[in-house]
Coordinates of C-alpha atoms in Angstrom, one line a residue:
X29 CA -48.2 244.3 -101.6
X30 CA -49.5 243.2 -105.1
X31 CA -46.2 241.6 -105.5
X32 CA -46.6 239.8 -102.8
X33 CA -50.4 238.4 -103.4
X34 CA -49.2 237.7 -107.0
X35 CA -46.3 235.3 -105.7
X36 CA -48.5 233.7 -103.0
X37 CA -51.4 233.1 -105.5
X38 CA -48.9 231.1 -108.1
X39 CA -47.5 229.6 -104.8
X40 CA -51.2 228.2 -104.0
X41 CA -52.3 227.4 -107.7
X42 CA -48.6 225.4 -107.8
X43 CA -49.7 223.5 -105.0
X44 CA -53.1 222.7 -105.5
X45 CA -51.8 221.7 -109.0
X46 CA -49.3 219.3 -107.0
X47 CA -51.5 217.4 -105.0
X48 CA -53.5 214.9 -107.5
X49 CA -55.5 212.9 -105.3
X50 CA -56.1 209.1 -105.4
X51 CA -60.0 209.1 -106.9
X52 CA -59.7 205.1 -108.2
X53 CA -58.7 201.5 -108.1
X54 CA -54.8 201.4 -109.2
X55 CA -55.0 205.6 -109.2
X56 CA -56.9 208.6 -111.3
X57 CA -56.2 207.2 -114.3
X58 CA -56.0 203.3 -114.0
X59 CA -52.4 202.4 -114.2
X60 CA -51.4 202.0 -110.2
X61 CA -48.7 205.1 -110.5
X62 CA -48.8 208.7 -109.4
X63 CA -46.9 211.0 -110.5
X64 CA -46.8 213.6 -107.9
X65 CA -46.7 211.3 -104.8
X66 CA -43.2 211.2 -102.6
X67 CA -44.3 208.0 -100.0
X68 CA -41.6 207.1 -97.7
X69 CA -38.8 204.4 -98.6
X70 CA -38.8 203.1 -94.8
X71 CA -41.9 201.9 -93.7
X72 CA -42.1 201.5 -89.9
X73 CA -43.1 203.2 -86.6
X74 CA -41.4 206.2 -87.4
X75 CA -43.3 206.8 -90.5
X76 CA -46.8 205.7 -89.2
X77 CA -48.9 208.4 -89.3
X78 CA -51.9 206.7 -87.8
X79 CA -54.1 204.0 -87.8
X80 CA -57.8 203.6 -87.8
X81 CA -60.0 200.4 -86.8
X82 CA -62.6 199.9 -89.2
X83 CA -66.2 198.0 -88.6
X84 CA -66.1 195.7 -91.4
X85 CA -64.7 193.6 -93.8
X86 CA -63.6 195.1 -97.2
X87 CA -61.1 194.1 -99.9
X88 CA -61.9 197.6 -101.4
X89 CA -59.2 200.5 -101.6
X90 CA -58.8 203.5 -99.9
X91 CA -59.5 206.6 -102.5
X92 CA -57.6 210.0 -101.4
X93 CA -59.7 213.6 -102.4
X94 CA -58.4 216.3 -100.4
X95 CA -58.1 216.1 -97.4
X96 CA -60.3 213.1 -96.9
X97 CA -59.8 209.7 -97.3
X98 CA -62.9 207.2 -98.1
X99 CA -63.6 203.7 -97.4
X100 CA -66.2 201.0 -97.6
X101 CA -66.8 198.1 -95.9
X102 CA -69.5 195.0 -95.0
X103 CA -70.6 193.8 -91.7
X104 CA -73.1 191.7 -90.2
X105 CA -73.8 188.0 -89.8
X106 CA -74.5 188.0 -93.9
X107 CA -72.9 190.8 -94.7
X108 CA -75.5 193.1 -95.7
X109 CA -74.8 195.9 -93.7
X110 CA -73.4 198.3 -96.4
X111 CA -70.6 201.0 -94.7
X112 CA -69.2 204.1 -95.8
X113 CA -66.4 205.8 -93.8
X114 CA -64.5 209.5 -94.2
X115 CA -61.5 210.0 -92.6
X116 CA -59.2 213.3 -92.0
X117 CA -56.1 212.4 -93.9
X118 CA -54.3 214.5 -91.5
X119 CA -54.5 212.6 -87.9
X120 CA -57.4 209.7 -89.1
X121 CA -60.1 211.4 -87.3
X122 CA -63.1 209.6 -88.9
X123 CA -65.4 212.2 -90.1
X124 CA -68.5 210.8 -90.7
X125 CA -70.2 207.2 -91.4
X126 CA -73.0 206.6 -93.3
X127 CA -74.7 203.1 -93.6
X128 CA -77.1 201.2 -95.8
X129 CA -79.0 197.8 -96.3
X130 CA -77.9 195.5 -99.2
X131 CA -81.0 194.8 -101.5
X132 CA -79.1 192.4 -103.5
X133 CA -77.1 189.0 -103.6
X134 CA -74.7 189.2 -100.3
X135 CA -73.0 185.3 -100.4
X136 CA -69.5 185.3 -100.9
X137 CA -66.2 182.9 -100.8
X138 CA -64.7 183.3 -97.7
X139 CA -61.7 184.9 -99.2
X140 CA -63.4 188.0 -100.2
X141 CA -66.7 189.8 -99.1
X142 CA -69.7 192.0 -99.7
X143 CA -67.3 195.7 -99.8
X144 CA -64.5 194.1 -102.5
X145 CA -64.9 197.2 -105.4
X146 CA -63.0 200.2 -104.7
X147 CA -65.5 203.6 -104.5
X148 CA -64.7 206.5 -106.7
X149 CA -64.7 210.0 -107.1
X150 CA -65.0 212.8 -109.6
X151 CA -63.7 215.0 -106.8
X152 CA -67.3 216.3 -106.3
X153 CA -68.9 212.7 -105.5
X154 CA -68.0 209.6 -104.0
X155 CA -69.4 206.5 -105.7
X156 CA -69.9 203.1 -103.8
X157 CA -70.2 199.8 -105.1
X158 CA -70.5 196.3 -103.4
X159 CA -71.2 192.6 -104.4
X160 CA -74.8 192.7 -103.7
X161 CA -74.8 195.4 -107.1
X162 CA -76.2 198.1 -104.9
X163 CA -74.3 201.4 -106.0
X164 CA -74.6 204.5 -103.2
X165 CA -73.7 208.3 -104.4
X166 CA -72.6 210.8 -101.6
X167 CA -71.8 214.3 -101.4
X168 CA -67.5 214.9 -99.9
X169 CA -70.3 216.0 -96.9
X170 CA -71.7 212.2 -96.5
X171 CA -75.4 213.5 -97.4
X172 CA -76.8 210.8 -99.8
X173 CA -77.7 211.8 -103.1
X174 CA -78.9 209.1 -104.9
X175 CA -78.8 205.0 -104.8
X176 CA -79.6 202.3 -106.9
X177 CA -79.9 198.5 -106.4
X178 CA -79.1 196.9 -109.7
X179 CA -80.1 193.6 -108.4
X180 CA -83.9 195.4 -108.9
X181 CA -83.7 195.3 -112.6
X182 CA -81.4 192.3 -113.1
X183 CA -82.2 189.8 -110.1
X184 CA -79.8 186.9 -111.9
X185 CA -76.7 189.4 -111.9
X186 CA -74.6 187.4 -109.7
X187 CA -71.9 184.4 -109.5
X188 CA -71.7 182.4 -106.5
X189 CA -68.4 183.6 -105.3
X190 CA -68.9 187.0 -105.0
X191 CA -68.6 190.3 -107.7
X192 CA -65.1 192.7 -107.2
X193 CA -65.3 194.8 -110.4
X194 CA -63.9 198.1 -109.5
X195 CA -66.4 201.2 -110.9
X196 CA -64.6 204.5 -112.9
X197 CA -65.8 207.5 -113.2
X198 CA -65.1 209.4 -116.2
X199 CA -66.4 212.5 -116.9
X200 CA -70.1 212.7 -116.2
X201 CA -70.6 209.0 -116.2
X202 CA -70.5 206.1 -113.8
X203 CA -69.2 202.5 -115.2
X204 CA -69.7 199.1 -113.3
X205 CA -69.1 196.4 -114.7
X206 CA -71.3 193.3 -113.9
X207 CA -70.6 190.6 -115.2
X208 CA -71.3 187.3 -114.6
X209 CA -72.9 183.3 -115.6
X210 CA -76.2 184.8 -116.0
X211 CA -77.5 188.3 -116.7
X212 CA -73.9 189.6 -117.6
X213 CA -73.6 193.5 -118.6
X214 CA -71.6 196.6 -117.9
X215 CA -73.8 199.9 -117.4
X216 CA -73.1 203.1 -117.6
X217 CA -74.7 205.8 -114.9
X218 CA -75.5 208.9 -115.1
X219 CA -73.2 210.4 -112.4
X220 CA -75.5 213.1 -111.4
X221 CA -78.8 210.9 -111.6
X222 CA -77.7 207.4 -111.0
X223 CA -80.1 207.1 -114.4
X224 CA -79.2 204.7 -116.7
X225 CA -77.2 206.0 -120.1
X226 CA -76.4 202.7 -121.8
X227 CA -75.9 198.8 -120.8
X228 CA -73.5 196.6 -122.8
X229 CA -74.7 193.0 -123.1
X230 CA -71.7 191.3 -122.0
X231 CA -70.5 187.6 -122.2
X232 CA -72.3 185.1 -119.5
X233 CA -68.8 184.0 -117.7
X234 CA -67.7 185.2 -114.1
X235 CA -65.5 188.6 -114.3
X236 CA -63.4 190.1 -111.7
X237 CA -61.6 192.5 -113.6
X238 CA -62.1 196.4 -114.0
X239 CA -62.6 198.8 -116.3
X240 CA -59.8 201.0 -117.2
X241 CA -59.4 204.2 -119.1
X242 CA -58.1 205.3 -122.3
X243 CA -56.8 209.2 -122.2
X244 CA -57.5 211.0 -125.3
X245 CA -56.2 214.4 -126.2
X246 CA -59.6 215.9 -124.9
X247 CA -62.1 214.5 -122.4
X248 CA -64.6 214.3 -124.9
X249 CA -62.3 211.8 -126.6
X250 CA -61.7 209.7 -123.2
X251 CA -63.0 205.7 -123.7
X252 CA -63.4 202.8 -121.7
X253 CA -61.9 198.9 -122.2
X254 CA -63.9 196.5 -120.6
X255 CA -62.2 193.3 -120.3
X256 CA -63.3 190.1 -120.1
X257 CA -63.3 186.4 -121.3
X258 CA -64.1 186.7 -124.7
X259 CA -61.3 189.9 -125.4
X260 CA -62.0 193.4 -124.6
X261 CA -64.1 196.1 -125.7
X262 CA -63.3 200.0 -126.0
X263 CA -66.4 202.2 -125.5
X264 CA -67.7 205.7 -125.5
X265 CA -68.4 206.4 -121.8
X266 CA -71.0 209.2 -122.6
X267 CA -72.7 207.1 -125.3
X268 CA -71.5 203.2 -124.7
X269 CA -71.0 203.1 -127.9
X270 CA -68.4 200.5 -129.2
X271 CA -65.0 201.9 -131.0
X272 CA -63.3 198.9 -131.1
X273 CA -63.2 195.2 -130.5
X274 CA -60.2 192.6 -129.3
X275 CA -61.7 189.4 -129.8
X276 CA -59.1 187.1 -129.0
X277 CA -59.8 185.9 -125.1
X278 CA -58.6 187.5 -122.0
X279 CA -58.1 187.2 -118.1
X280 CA -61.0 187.4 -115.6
X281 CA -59.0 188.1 -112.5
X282 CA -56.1 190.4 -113.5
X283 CA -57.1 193.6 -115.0
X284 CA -55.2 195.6 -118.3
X285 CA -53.4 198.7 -117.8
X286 CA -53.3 201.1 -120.4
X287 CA -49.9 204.0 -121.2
X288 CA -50.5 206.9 -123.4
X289 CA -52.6 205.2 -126.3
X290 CA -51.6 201.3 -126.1
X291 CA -53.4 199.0 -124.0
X292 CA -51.8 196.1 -122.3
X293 CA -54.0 193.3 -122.2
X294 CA -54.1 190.7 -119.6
X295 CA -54.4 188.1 -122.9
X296 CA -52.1 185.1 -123.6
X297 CA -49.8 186.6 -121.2
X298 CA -49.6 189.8 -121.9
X299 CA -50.8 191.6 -125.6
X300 CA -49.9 195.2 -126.5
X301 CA -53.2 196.8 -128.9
X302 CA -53.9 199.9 -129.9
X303 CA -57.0 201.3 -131.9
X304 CA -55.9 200.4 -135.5
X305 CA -54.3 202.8 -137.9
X306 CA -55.6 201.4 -141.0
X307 CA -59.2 200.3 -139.7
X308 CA -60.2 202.2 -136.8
X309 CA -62.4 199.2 -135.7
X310 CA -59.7 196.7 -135.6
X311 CA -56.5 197.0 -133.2
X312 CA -53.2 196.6 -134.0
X313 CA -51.2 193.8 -132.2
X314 CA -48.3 195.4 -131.6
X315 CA -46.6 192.3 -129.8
X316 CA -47.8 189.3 -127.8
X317 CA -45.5 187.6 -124.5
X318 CA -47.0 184.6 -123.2
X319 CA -44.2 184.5 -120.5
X320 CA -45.8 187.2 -118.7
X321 CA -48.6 185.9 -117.1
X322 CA -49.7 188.7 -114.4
X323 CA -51.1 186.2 -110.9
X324 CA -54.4 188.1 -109.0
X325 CA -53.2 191.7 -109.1
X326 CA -52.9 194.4 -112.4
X327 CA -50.2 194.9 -114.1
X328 CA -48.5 198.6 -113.2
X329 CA -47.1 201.0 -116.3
X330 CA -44.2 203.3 -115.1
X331 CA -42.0 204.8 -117.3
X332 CA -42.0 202.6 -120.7
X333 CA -42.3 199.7 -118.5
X334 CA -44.6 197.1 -117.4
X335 CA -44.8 195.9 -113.8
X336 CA -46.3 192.6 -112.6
X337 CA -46.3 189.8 -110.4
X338 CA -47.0 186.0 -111.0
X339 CA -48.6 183.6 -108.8
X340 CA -45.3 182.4 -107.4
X341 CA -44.4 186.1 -105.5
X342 CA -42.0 187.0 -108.3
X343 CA -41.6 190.7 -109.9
X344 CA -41.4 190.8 -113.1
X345 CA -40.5 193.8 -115.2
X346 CA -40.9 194.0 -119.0
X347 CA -40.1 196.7 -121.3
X348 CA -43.4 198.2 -123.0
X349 CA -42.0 198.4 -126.6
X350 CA -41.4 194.7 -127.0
X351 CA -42.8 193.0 -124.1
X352 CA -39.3 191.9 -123.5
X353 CA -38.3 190.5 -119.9
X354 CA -36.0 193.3 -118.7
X355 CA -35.5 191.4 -114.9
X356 CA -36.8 189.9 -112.1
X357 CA -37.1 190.1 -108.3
X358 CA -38.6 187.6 -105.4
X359 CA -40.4 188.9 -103.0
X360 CA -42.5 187.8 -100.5
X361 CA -45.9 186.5 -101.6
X362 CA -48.7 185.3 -102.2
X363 CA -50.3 188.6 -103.2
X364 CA -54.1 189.7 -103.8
X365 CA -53.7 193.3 -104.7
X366 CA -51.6 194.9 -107.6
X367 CA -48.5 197.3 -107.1
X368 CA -48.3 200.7 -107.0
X369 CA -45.5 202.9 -108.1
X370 CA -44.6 206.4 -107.3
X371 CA -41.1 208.0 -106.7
X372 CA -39.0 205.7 -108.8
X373 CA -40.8 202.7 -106.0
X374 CA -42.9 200.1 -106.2
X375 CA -45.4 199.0 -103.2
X376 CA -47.1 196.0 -102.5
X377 CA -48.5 194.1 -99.3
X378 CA -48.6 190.8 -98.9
X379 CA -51.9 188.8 -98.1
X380 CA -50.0 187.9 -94.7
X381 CA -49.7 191.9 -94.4
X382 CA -46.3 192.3 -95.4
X383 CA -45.4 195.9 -97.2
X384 CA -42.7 195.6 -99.0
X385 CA -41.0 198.8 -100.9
X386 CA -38.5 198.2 -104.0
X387 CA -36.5 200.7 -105.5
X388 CA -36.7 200.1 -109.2
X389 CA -33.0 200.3 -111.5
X390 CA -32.7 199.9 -114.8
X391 CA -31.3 196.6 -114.9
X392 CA -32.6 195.2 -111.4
X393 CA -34.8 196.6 -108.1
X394 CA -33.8 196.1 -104.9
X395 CA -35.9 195.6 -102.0
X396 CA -35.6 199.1 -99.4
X397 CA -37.5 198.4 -96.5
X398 CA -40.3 195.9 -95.7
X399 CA -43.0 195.8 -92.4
X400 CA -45.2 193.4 -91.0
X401 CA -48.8 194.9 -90.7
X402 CA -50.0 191.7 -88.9
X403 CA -53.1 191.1 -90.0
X404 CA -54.7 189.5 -93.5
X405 CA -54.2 192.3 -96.7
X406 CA -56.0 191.4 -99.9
X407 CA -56.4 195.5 -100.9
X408 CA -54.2 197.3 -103.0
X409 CA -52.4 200.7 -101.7
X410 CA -53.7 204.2 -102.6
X411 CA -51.0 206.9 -103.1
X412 CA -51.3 210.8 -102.1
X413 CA -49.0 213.4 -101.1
X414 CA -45.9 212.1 -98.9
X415 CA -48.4 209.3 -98.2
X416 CA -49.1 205.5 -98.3
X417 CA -52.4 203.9 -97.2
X418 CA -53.3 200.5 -96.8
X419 CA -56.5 198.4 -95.6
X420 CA -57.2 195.2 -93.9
X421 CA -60.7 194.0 -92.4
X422 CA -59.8 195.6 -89.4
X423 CA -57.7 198.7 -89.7
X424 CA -56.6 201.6 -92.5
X425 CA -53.3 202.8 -91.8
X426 CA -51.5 205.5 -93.5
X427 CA -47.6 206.0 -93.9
X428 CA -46.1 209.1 -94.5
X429 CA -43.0 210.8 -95.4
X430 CA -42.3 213.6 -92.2

């Protein structure tokens, strides 16, 4: 009998080891790849799992903790109804809904909308974040622990097309970036509080991108690049304060993506920097391609390579050591989100609606399986398990392997 509870309790710790959740934009840790997750190569009837109808627009992402799945969204004539939705990842039974009023700026572009930054978790909390700089915490439950509208303290933090910035959580603090032609910061929250630990005066130009994490050996060593017109900045997310600078202009649409300790900029096409090994506060250039140009989405980082796609629908793979271009594939484009790769596959969805799935070689990729959602897609895939979920305005459907 002991035998037997000892090999079902390593059976169980293997498992819950296994399943690594889907807690941000592009993944846990920023780069649009899981490691664990085994989505299906056909995408189709067959593999639909289910499909939920949503009662909003949103360009956010689905996260994945558990057995839950979370979504936002914005409704009403000026979109200021705020949503929050939890669905059973099993069958898509929608758990529970929780809504709020916007107390800040809700005009958009028409392209995008009020619920465009992707929630997070620290797999205890789920973090909301919309245009209109109102930020929502929540208990897995739903029961609302503490809310701030931003626009309170900073009434010019807007642009007139709408904020997207993506929020992380790392480790017991909260980082939106808000950034904008007027009152332009990023702020760090105290996860538990929703209290203020430090604001970054950032530069007064529009910013669409979001943050993204650099891993260090320990969590206390974890930082935080904030890109953004002028370069990018790596900060202490506990303390906001600065380790080191790039100073040398950057993207405002396309985030970076960072791989073990080198960060690859969306910057004259693409630039590899890491923290410098002679002066800590300067970064090493470790090379610069100005022939990969990444379009709207973030570059993904799988396996010593680099991932992207340019304005034109092409795929683009470049090897991380040199930036050099390894190949390239056409799909079918125009695309708003970034790729995701797990399984040796990349995923990506049109803004028609189009998934497409492409098995990645070492010389070429070829293009597995592609379906028609039928409906507008500007979000980009989460990853969990045997699954694949996507979003439009209307619907969150999620793929899995059976």
């Amino acid at each position: 009998m002991r035998c037997i509870l000892y090999t079902l309790s390593l059976w169980l710790l293997a498992a819950s080891l296994t399943r690594a959740d889907w807690r941000q934009f592009r993944g846990n840790d920023v780069n649009g790849v899981s490691p664990d997750a085994r989505p299906p190569a056909a995408l189709g009837p067959e593999t639909l799992a289910w499909q939920a109808s949503l009662p909003g627009r949103g360009l956010s992402s689905p996260v994945v903790v558990g057995k839950r799945v979370f979504i936002t969204a914005s409704s009403g004539p000026t979109q200021d109804r705020l949503h929050v939705l939890s669905f059973d990842a099993a069958d898509g039974t929608l758990l529970w809904e929780r809504q709020f009023w916007a107390t800040g700026r809700t005009v958009t572009h028409d392209k995008t909308c009020v619920a465009a930054p992707t929630p997070c978790s620290d797999g205890e909390r789920l973090f909301a974040f919309y245009s209109s700089n109102d930020v929502v915490c929540l208990d897995l439950e739903g029961n609302l622990l503490w809310c701030r509208g931003l626009t309170w303290d900073h009434p010019n933090a807007s642009n007139s097309l709408g904020m997207s910035s993506s929020p992380v959580v790392v480790g017991r603090t909260l980082i939106a970036m808000v950034e904008n032609d007027d009152d332009s910061f990023t702020v760090g929250l105290n996860a538990e509080t929703g209290e203020t630990r430090w604001k970054l005066s950032r530069p007064r130009k529009a910013n669409w991108t979001s943050p993204v994490i650099l891993r260090g050996d320990v969590p206390e060593r974890d930082r935080v690049l904030v890109q953004g017109a002028t370069g990018a900045v790596v900060v202490d997310p506990l303390t906001g304060e600065t380790d080191w600078t790039y100073a040398d202009g950057a993207a405002t649409i396309p985030s970076s993506v960072v791989d073990g300790e080198v960060a690859f900029l969306s910057s004259h096409g693409i630039t590899a920097v890491r923290r410098g090994r002679s002066n800590p506060q300067v970064p090493d250039i470790l090379w610069q391609e100005g022939a990969l140009a990444p379009g709207t989405g973030s570059p993904a980082a799988y396996q010593g390579r680099l991932y992207l796609t340019n304005s034109a629908g092409a795929l683009t793979c470049a090897s991380q050591a040199d930036g050099k271009r390894l190949w390239q594939k056409r799909l079918t484009g125009p695309f708003s989100g970034s790729p995701v790769i797990a399984d040796g596959r990349l995923y990506i969805v049109s803004e028609k609606g189009l998934i497409q799935v492409v098995q990645l070689r070492e010389d070429d990729a070829e293009i597995l399986s592609t379906y028609d959602l039928g409906e507008t897609v500007l979000c980009t895939p989460a990853l969990d398990g045997n699954a694949l979920y996507v979003r439009s305005d209307q619907h969150l459907w999620k793929f899995a392997a059976r």
